[in-house]
Amino acid sequence: MHEFNWGLLIVVYLFLGGLSAGLFFAAGLANYLEVDGQPAYPRVAAMGALLAPWPVAIGSALLILDLGNWYRFYKLFTHFRWESPMSIGSYLLTIFTGIAFVYAFAWLPEAWRQQLFAKVPATWKQVHRLNMDLSPYRKVIAMVGFPFSIGVGIYTGVLLGAVSARPFWNTNLVAQMFLFSALSSGAAALLLAMVLDKRSPIQTHETKFLITLDIVFIVLELFIILPYLIHGQLSVLAVKQALWLILGGPYTVVFWVFFLGLGLLVPLGIEVSELAPSLLKGKAFHGDRKLALVASSLVLMGGFLLRYIFVYAGQVSSFHKMGMLH
Amino acid sequence: MAMKKKRYALVLDSRKCINCKACAVACKAENQVPVGNTRNWINEARQGEYPKLRIDFEPEQCHHCEHPSCARVCPTGATWMRKDGVVLVNYDDCIGCRYCMVACPYDARYFHEESGTVHKCTLCSHRVDKGDLPACVETCPSKVRVFGDLEDPTSRVHELLATRRYRVKEPQTGNGPQLYYLL
Ligand code: SF4
Ligand code: SF4
């Protein structure tokens, strides 16, 4: 039996980190889009901004608790090692989380903000100084945050891709795969949240925007997965043997049926069939609520499974033990 | 006088190995390795069926790589390489993220539950620095293990590698492993 040094918490962490990156990206993008000089998707932008910081904050907390010595996590920030993806990633993640919280703050409705500060004792003057209206700076903050959100999305892949000892990971495609998966998860999570928000029902043009975004990212992800499989098959023996893990080996079913099928192609099919009539035939877009619910949930499941498969299968792959698996 | 450069390595005459595991036992005692973990072990390779059976034994442990991927990925620099080539973990700086375990192509590391840090073969640097041999080398009854300084032309390891044919395991990892197996 192969022992797994990295387990489910790492999977959750990579998923949540990517999710935040995707939420921030989609929300920031929505903030920039205008129709006739008016913001086109202000509610999408608000929802995404308010949600974005939480997954990564929770994920990082989980990761710290997973360390052998969690109270030593500060040592990540007393060293900088440019060769270690984890070192660079820790800084990237911290900066990104900070920006995401500031961005969420900038989108906090005025009433909520006053409520929040009402809870702070009046004597804490320094804290009350922070009770500012940042809404004029939303676009600036989003622009500053974009590269960091992309960076976090890439980092979750590089963390694995940079490990030369694991042929399943060590290709130059994993980073992009994780990035596009993160962006698509973000768009899907936003769609899910807006569909579930009963107080202010999602509007058709918002569904259309998020579905379009998700289709783009899923297609990009497919364009990475395909060459990953093809290149792997044409690569050196160790990589080919590693790919066997998802081509006949123990992770075959989760990869093909649950990730690629249910987590990618089915939601893509649903979303395309929703969008195609309005795109190709000029018909009105309806945006079925239930279908959006199903598609976005499936995308999120797929995003989680991608991390799951990579974290586990990758650790099994190696240069020397593979022969024994056959 | 400037100190001469050193490069410690192990040369293993694995054909002499009889799988008695004295090295593993000696290491456990010397380095207080917890039950269930090992810093060194014996690989078995079987060929054929009884009675035409052949089993090869091959001792393995941390290869003290020339380009250690474990040290490269370590986010705090807890894993580091001494000037004499010994790869060590500074336990005070190790946060227990286990990235190094994932990154070692030879699976030479283990997680030390009690301290929450990662341990592995130290080439018994605490003994070597006093002029003694690593515990496994001293114990091996069939003289499989030869320890020494590759930079020293008079050393036995230098002589063996100059005169005998040898191989290293999985050189394609790019790690530059420093366990030399005589053929
Ligand atoms: S064998 Fe593994 S633990 Fe030892 S130096 Fe090489 S990469 Fe590091
Ligand atoms: S477990 Fe310790 S030695 Fe290994 S990479 Fe993490 S901090 Fe470095």
XYZ file of C-alpha atoms and ligand atoms in Angstrom:
525
model
C 0.000 0.000 0.000
C 1.203 3.420 -0.841
C 0.992 5.895 1.965
C -0.505 9.272 1.213
C 1.416 12.115 2.725
C -1.094 14.635 1.490
C -4.735 13.910 2.112
C -8.206 15.325 1.814
C -7.388 18.605 3.544
C -4.928 19.464 0.793
C -7.612 18.657 -1.776
C -10.072 20.941 0.006
C -7.463 23.658 0.324
C -6.534 23.587 -3.360
C -10.206 23.611 -4.293
C -11.151 26.496 -1.998
C -8.111 28.545 -2.989
C -9.012 28.146 -6.639
C -12.666 28.864 -5.916
C -11.839 32.223 -4.342
C -9.595 33.112 -7.247
C -12.402 32.280 -9.668
C -15.025 34.185 -7.672
C -12.840 37.253 -7.500
C -12.075 37.092 -11.210
C -15.713 36.729 -12.246
C -16.860 39.432 -9.833
C -14.130 41.819 -10.925
C -14.950 41.203 -14.558
C -18.648 41.811 -13.935
C -17.699 45.079 -12.289
C -16.019 46.260 -15.467
C -18.772 45.397 -17.916
C -21.115 48.190 -18.865
C -24.104 48.667 -21.156
C -24.845 52.197 -22.326
C -22.566 53.629 -19.672
C -24.399 51.775 -16.898
C -22.909 48.819 -14.999
C -24.308 45.727 -16.690
C -24.118 43.223 -13.822
C -23.881 45.141 -10.552
C -25.542 42.362 -8.556
C -23.196 39.706 -9.907
C -20.255 41.932 -9.057
C -21.551 42.503 -5.535
C -22.335 38.880 -4.800
C -18.960 37.706 -6.103
C -17.064 40.354 -4.195
C -18.783 39.490 -0.923
C -18.220 35.746 -1.366
C -14.673 35.730 -2.752
C -12.530 36.030 0.391
C -14.195 33.302 2.447
C -13.255 30.060 0.706
C -9.562 30.905 0.592
C -9.610 32.083 4.201
C -11.202 28.826 5.319
C -8.893 26.793 3.086
C -5.769 28.437 4.464
C -6.941 27.877 8.026
C -7.495 24.193 7.256
C -4.077 23.916 5.696
C -2.400 25.469 8.706
C -4.192 23.035 10.999
C -2.986 20.182 8.786
C 0.669 21.062 9.368
C 2.669 18.847 11.689
C 3.342 21.955 13.782
C 0.542 24.371 13.029
C 1.805 27.082 15.379
C 5.004 27.257 13.326
C 3.173 28.445 10.243
C 4.653 31.913 10.808
C 7.960 30.454 9.696
C 6.539 30.472 6.182
C 6.799 34.241 6.399
C 10.152 34.522 8.087
C 11.756 32.783 5.101
C 11.510 33.427 1.432
C 12.582 30.637 -0.891
C 11.986 31.456 -4.510
C 12.603 27.869 -5.578
C 9.780 26.545 -3.418
C 6.299 26.940 -4.898
C 4.861 26.661 -1.411
C 6.932 29.578 -0.194
C 5.947 31.836 -3.083
C 2.377 30.580 -2.857
C 2.092 31.467 0.816
C 2.929 35.087 0.096
C 0.694 35.159 -2.965
C -2.215 33.674 -1.085
C -1.863 36.069 1.823
C -1.751 39.129 -0.415
C -4.667 37.856 -2.460
C -6.762 37.131 0.628
C -6.062 40.636 1.893
C -7.107 42.223 -1.404
C -10.213 40.044 -1.562
C -11.279 41.199 1.904
C -10.686 44.849 1.033
C -12.667 44.341 -2.146
C -15.520 42.723 -0.242
C -15.438 45.661 2.152
C -15.687 48.058 -0.764
C -18.867 46.276 -1.829
C -20.415 46.089 1.612
C -23.812 47.839 1.507
C -23.752 51.066 3.500
C -26.300 49.779 6.022
C -24.304 46.584 6.686
C -21.146 48.575 7.167
C -22.750 50.870 9.743
C -24.174 47.838 11.530
C -20.772 46.227 11.595
C -19.065 49.276 13.043
C -21.874 49.796 15.535
C -20.627 46.608 17.189
C -17.146 48.048 17.698
C -16.775 49.850 21.069
C -16.867 53.619 20.560
C -13.526 54.033 22.339
C -11.665 52.085 19.654
C -11.092 55.208 17.613
C -8.482 53.720 15.330
C -10.886 51.010 14.243
C -13.651 53.488 13.580
C -11.383 55.361 11.233
C -11.661 52.352 8.951
C -15.361 53.031 8.515
C -14.833 54.461 5.054
C -16.751 54.240 1.853
C -14.415 52.477 -0.573
C -16.988 52.084 -3.326
C -15.340 54.675 -5.628
C -12.210 52.494 -5.622
C -13.877 49.231 -6.614
C -12.423 49.198 -10.107
C -8.939 50.006 -8.894
C -9.020 47.269 -6.272
C -10.360 44.777 -8.810
C -7.553 45.682 -11.219
C -4.904 45.245 -8.528
C -6.496 41.938 -7.540
C -6.748 40.394 -11.021
C -3.101 39.342 -11.331
C -3.147 37.939 -7.810
C -6.310 35.941 -8.433
C -4.774 34.499 -11.591
C -1.593 33.893 -9.624
C -3.442 31.954 -6.941
C -5.253 29.899 -9.580
C -1.945 29.036 -11.209
C -0.184 28.426 -7.910
C -2.586 25.680 -6.879
C -1.448 23.821 -9.990
C 2.228 24.721 -9.788
C 2.361 23.385 -6.238
C 1.857 19.950 -7.779
C 3.316 20.545 -11.245
C 6.698 21.587 -9.892
C 7.311 18.275 -8.161
C 9.714 16.541 -10.509
C 9.495 13.296 -8.553
C 5.857 12.702 -9.537
C 5.436 12.082 -13.261
C 1.655 12.440 -13.024
C 2.060 16.081 -11.979
C 5.279 17.113 -13.527
C 4.024 18.459 -16.838
C 3.667 22.049 -17.910
C -0.087 21.635 -18.339
C -1.232 21.135 -14.764
C -0.973 24.821 -13.858
C -3.261 25.920 -16.696
C -5.642 23.052 -16.049
C -6.029 24.123 -12.428
C -6.324 27.774 -13.386
C -9.172 27.260 -15.850
C -10.850 24.840 -13.500
C -10.610 27.471 -10.749
C -12.067 30.188 -12.974
C -14.895 27.942 -14.066
C -15.603 26.916 -10.457
C -15.779 30.594 -9.533
C -18.301 31.368 -12.262
C -20.336 28.300 -11.316
C -20.296 29.137 -7.614
C -21.492 32.623 -8.399
C -24.296 31.250 -10.542
C -25.259 28.812 -7.813
C -25.269 31.500 -5.138
C -27.398 33.827 -7.259
C -29.861 31.113 -8.167
C -30.210 30.122 -4.523
C -30.650 33.707 -3.350
C -34.432 33.816 -3.035
C -34.679 37.401 -1.781
C -33.590 38.829 -5.095
C -34.194 36.286 -7.866
C -31.522 36.036 -10.527
C -32.315 37.833 -13.759
C -32.018 36.303 -17.179
C -29.183 38.484 -18.391
C -27.181 37.597 -15.278
C -27.676 33.890 -15.847
C -26.639 34.360 -19.437
C -23.474 36.208 -18.464
C -22.385 33.595 -15.924
C -23.239 30.676 -18.173
C -21.260 32.201 -21.026
C -18.294 32.759 -18.746
C -18.456 29.200 -17.494
C -18.650 27.763 -21.007
C -15.529 29.669 -22.010
C -13.579 28.386 -19.020
C -14.777 24.798 -19.357
C -13.815 24.748 -23.014
C -10.380 26.144 -22.185
C -10.013 23.474 -19.522
C -10.934 20.771 -22.021
C -8.313 22.123 -24.383
C -5.735 21.514 -21.643
C -6.953 18.094 -20.542
C -6.889 16.708 -24.053
C -3.227 17.519 -24.712
C -2.407 16.386 -21.182
C -3.687 12.932 -22.077
C -2.221 12.864 -25.562
C 1.196 14.171 -24.579
C 1.304 11.843 -21.627
C 0.688 8.862 -23.859
C 3.455 9.975 -26.186
C 5.859 10.770 -23.382
C 8.586 8.799 -21.624
C 7.723 5.573 -19.881
C 7.369 7.025 -16.397
C 4.722 9.509 -17.539
C 2.916 6.870 -19.543
C 2.855 4.581 -16.539
C 1.598 7.427 -14.385
C -1.236 8.086 -16.824
C -2.240 4.470 -16.478
C -3.646 5.495 -13.098
C -6.521 7.176 -14.952
C -6.422 4.934 -18.032
C -7.295 1.584 -16.506
C -5.860 2.068 -13.036
C -7.631 2.863 -9.763
C -8.629 6.418 -10.681
C -10.102 5.631 -14.080
C -13.768 5.737 -13.100
C -13.610 8.921 -11.077
C -11.656 10.598 -13.827
C -13.752 9.628 -16.830
C -17.215 9.214 -15.383
C -17.373 11.594 -12.456
C -14.884 14.295 -13.375
C -14.810 14.459 -17.167
C -18.356 13.207 -17.738
C -20.507 14.510 -14.913
C -18.246 17.325 -13.802
C -17.342 18.790 -17.170
C -19.160 17.503 -20.255
C -22.664 17.241 -18.787
C -22.698 20.784 -17.368
C -21.088 22.016 -20.575
C -23.849 20.296 -22.541
C -26.545 21.851 -20.351
C -25.046 25.301 -20.583
C -24.480 25.154 -24.316
C -28.016 23.916 -24.946
C -29.276 26.844 -22.879
C -27.194 29.400 -24.677
C -27.109 28.084 -28.227
C -30.674 29.062 -29.321
C -30.124 32.687 -28.382
C -26.628 32.747 -29.793
C -27.245 30.954 -33.081
C -30.902 31.561 -33.838
C -31.410 34.897 -32.175
C -34.099 33.488 -29.908
C -34.686 34.927 -26.458
C -32.572 33.451 -23.671
C -34.706 31.900 -20.957
C -32.250 30.577 -18.423
C -33.994 27.738 -16.653
C -33.409 28.023 -12.930
C -33.255 24.295 -12.246
C -30.863 23.619 -15.094
C -28.579 26.380 -13.873
C -28.690 24.837 -10.420
C -27.749 21.401 -11.717
C -25.033 22.624 -14.066
C -23.323 24.826 -11.496
C -23.392 22.129 -8.807
C -21.883 19.640 -11.231
C -19.116 22.051 -12.202
C -18.236 22.547 -8.552
C -18.169 18.809 -7.978
C -15.952 18.405 -11.022
C -13.565 21.071 -9.768
C -13.271 19.298 -6.458
C -12.752 15.907 -8.098
C -10.002 17.246 -10.348
C -8.010 18.209 -7.251
C -8.888 14.954 -5.587
C -7.678 12.857 -8.518
C -4.491 14.855 -8.930
C -3.511 14.938 -5.278
C -4.049 11.211 -4.776
C -3.042 9.718 -8.107
C -0.030 12.008 -8.273
C 1.358 10.690 -5.023
C 1.079 7.118 -6.256
C 2.988 7.929 -9.433
C 6.737 7.639 -9.161
C 9.798 6.688 -11.127
C 10.487 3.393 -9.486
C 7.404 1.782 -7.984
C 5.143 2.027 -10.997
C 6.237 -1.234 -12.557
C 4.918 -3.060 -9.523
C 1.438 -1.653 -10.023
C 0.862 -3.529 -13.236
C 45.238 25.963 5.271
C 41.909 25.982 3.418
C 39.630 23.068 4.213
C 39.509 20.542 1.428
C 36.085 20.026 -0.133
C 34.294 16.902 0.993
C 31.553 14.842 -0.584
C 30.306 11.996 1.534
C 28.680 9.052 -0.196
C 27.827 5.401 0.297
C 28.962 2.676 -2.045
C 26.839 -0.458 -1.778
C 28.053 -3.861 -2.884
C 24.479 -5.069 -2.902
C 25.271 -8.517 -4.337
C 26.746 -9.349 -0.956
C 23.537 -8.420 0.842
C 21.887 -11.366 2.611
C 18.814 -9.436 3.803
C 19.663 -9.850 7.481
C 18.411 -6.313 8.153
C 21.085 -5.669 10.754
C 21.547 -2.215 9.205
C 17.888 -1.344 9.666
C 17.973 -2.504 13.289
C 21.188 -0.611 14.012
C 19.734 2.539 12.485
C 16.551 2.263 14.505
C 18.502 1.982 17.732
C 21.012 4.678 16.868
C 18.469 7.235 15.703
C 15.454 6.316 17.837
C 13.305 5.669 14.794
C 9.685 5.072 15.828
C 8.009 1.708 15.272
C 6.500 1.606 11.799
C 9.058 3.960 10.246
C 12.443 3.241 8.727
C 15.333 5.332 7.548
C 16.868 2.472 5.614
C 15.375 -0.659 4.136
C 16.089 -3.579 1.789
C 14.355 -3.854 -1.588
C 13.737 -7.357 -2.895
C 13.561 -8.152 -6.601
C 12.338 -11.590 -7.560
C 12.993 -13.291 -10.847
C 11.484 -16.559 -12.007
C 9.657 -19.292 -10.064
C 10.927 -21.844 -7.587
C 13.125 -23.828 -8.120
C 14.565 -21.507 -10.742
C 14.249 -18.551 -8.456
C 16.553 -15.637 -7.987
C 16.084 -12.888 -5.418
C 18.220 -9.772 -5.400
C 18.519 -7.653 -2.294
C 19.248 -3.998 -2.508
C 19.641 -1.745 0.516
C 18.261 1.736 0.156
C 17.898 4.929 2.178
C 18.096 8.660 1.524
C 20.405 9.104 -1.456
C 21.765 12.430 -0.197
C 21.181 13.758 -3.664
C 23.473 16.214 -5.315
C 20.412 18.251 -6.373
C 17.956 17.313 -3.638
C 14.381 17.993 -4.761
C 13.289 17.783 -1.121
C 15.408 20.802 -0.238
C 14.296 22.698 -3.309
C 10.603 22.606 -2.428
C 10.953 23.144 1.326
C 9.212 26.473 2.017
C 11.181 27.324 5.141
C 14.608 26.017 4.220
C 14.376 23.464 7.045
C 15.724 20.838 4.655
C 19.197 21.842 3.599
C 22.456 20.415 2.294
C 25.732 20.610 4.155
C 28.903 21.488 2.322
C 29.960 17.848 2.548
C 26.798 16.789 0.680
C 24.794 15.473 3.632
C 21.133 16.487 3.315
C 19.614 17.260 6.709
C 16.409 18.572 8.246
C 16.631 21.380 10.756
C 13.826 20.200 13.025
C 13.326 23.636 14.583
C 12.392 25.149 11.236
C 10.282 22.254 9.948
C 6.585 23.117 9.952
C 5.522 19.606 8.971
C 3.972 20.478 5.623
C 5.294 17.226 4.110
C 6.007 18.839 0.760
C 9.491 17.292 0.898
C 8.009 13.813 1.347
C 5.905 14.276 -1.746
C 8.902 15.648 -3.628
C 11.411 12.897 -2.800
C 11.528 10.482 -5.745
C 12.931 7.731 -3.535
C 10.297 7.977 -0.770
C 13.110 8.213 1.743
C 11.360 10.392 4.310
C 8.807 9.774 7.018
C 6.621 11.927 9.187
C 7.661 11.814 12.838
C 4.309 11.919 14.611
C 5.615 12.863 18.015
C 7.437 16.013 16.935
C 5.255 16.828 13.920
C 8.344 17.117 11.759
C 9.850 15.109 8.927
C 12.799 12.795 9.517
C 15.100 10.719 7.355
C 18.598 9.274 7.144
C 21.192 11.787 8.331
C 24.087 9.630 7.177
C 24.676 9.534 10.942
C 26.299 12.945 10.659
C 26.488 13.090 14.466
C 28.811 10.065 14.354
C 30.630 11.004 11.180
C 31.554 14.405 12.601
C 33.288 12.610 15.473
C 35.204 10.439 13.015
C 32.997 7.354 13.412
C 31.184 5.429 10.707
C 27.396 5.543 10.208
C 25.698 2.890 12.357
C 24.481 0.857 9.383
C 27.963 0.758 7.870
C 29.572 -0.305 11.120
C 27.011 -3.070 11.691
C 26.698 -4.717 8.272
C 28.113 -8.229 8.731
C 28.674 -8.911 5.036
C 30.445 -5.624 4.358
C 27.955 -4.404 1.788
C 28.282 -0.795 2.870
C 31.301 1.402 2.260
C 31.204 4.948 3.506
C 33.652 7.676 2.610
C 34.615 10.925 0.971
C 34.476 10.898 -2.831
C 36.789 13.906 -3.000
C 39.534 12.045 -1.161
C 41.543 10.046 -3.752
C 42.885 7.724 -1.086
C 39.446 6.715 0.179
C 37.977 3.277 -0.384
C 34.834 4.707 -1.998
C 36.951 6.623 -4.466
C 38.906 3.511 -5.303
C 35.801 1.364 -5.736
C 34.123 3.825 -8.062
C 37.343 4.228 -10.055
C 37.859 0.522 -10.577
C 34.421 -1.102 -10.524
C 31.296 -0.694 -12.604
C 28.361 0.791 -10.732
C 24.919 2.319 -11.149
C 22.725 4.805 -9.342
C 18.969 4.434 -9.016
C 16.694 6.348 -11.360
C 19.194 8.946 -12.547
C 16.406 10.339 -14.764
C 14.935 12.060 -11.716
C 17.712 14.600 -12.147
C 18.395 14.483 -8.419
C 21.945 13.199 -8.746
C 21.577 10.394 -6.174
C 24.697 9.551 -4.187
C 24.110 5.908 -3.302
C 26.379 3.966 -5.632
C 25.449 0.347 -6.311
C 28.308 -1.848 -7.521
C 27.485 -4.188 -10.387
S 16.769 10.812 -1.486
Fe 14.987 12.111 -1.177
S 15.212 12.848 0.911
Fe 17.215 12.111 0.284
S 18.265 13.913 -0.565
Fe 17.318 12.845 -2.269
S 15.339 13.870 -2.526
Fe 16.090 14.403 -0.477
S 7.908 19.086 6.110
Fe 9.536 20.348 7.048
S 11.414 19.802 5.940
Fe 9.671 19.069 4.724
S 9.242 20.688 3.247
Fe 7.885 21.067 5.022
S 9.058 22.438 6.342
Fe 10.525 21.569 4.875
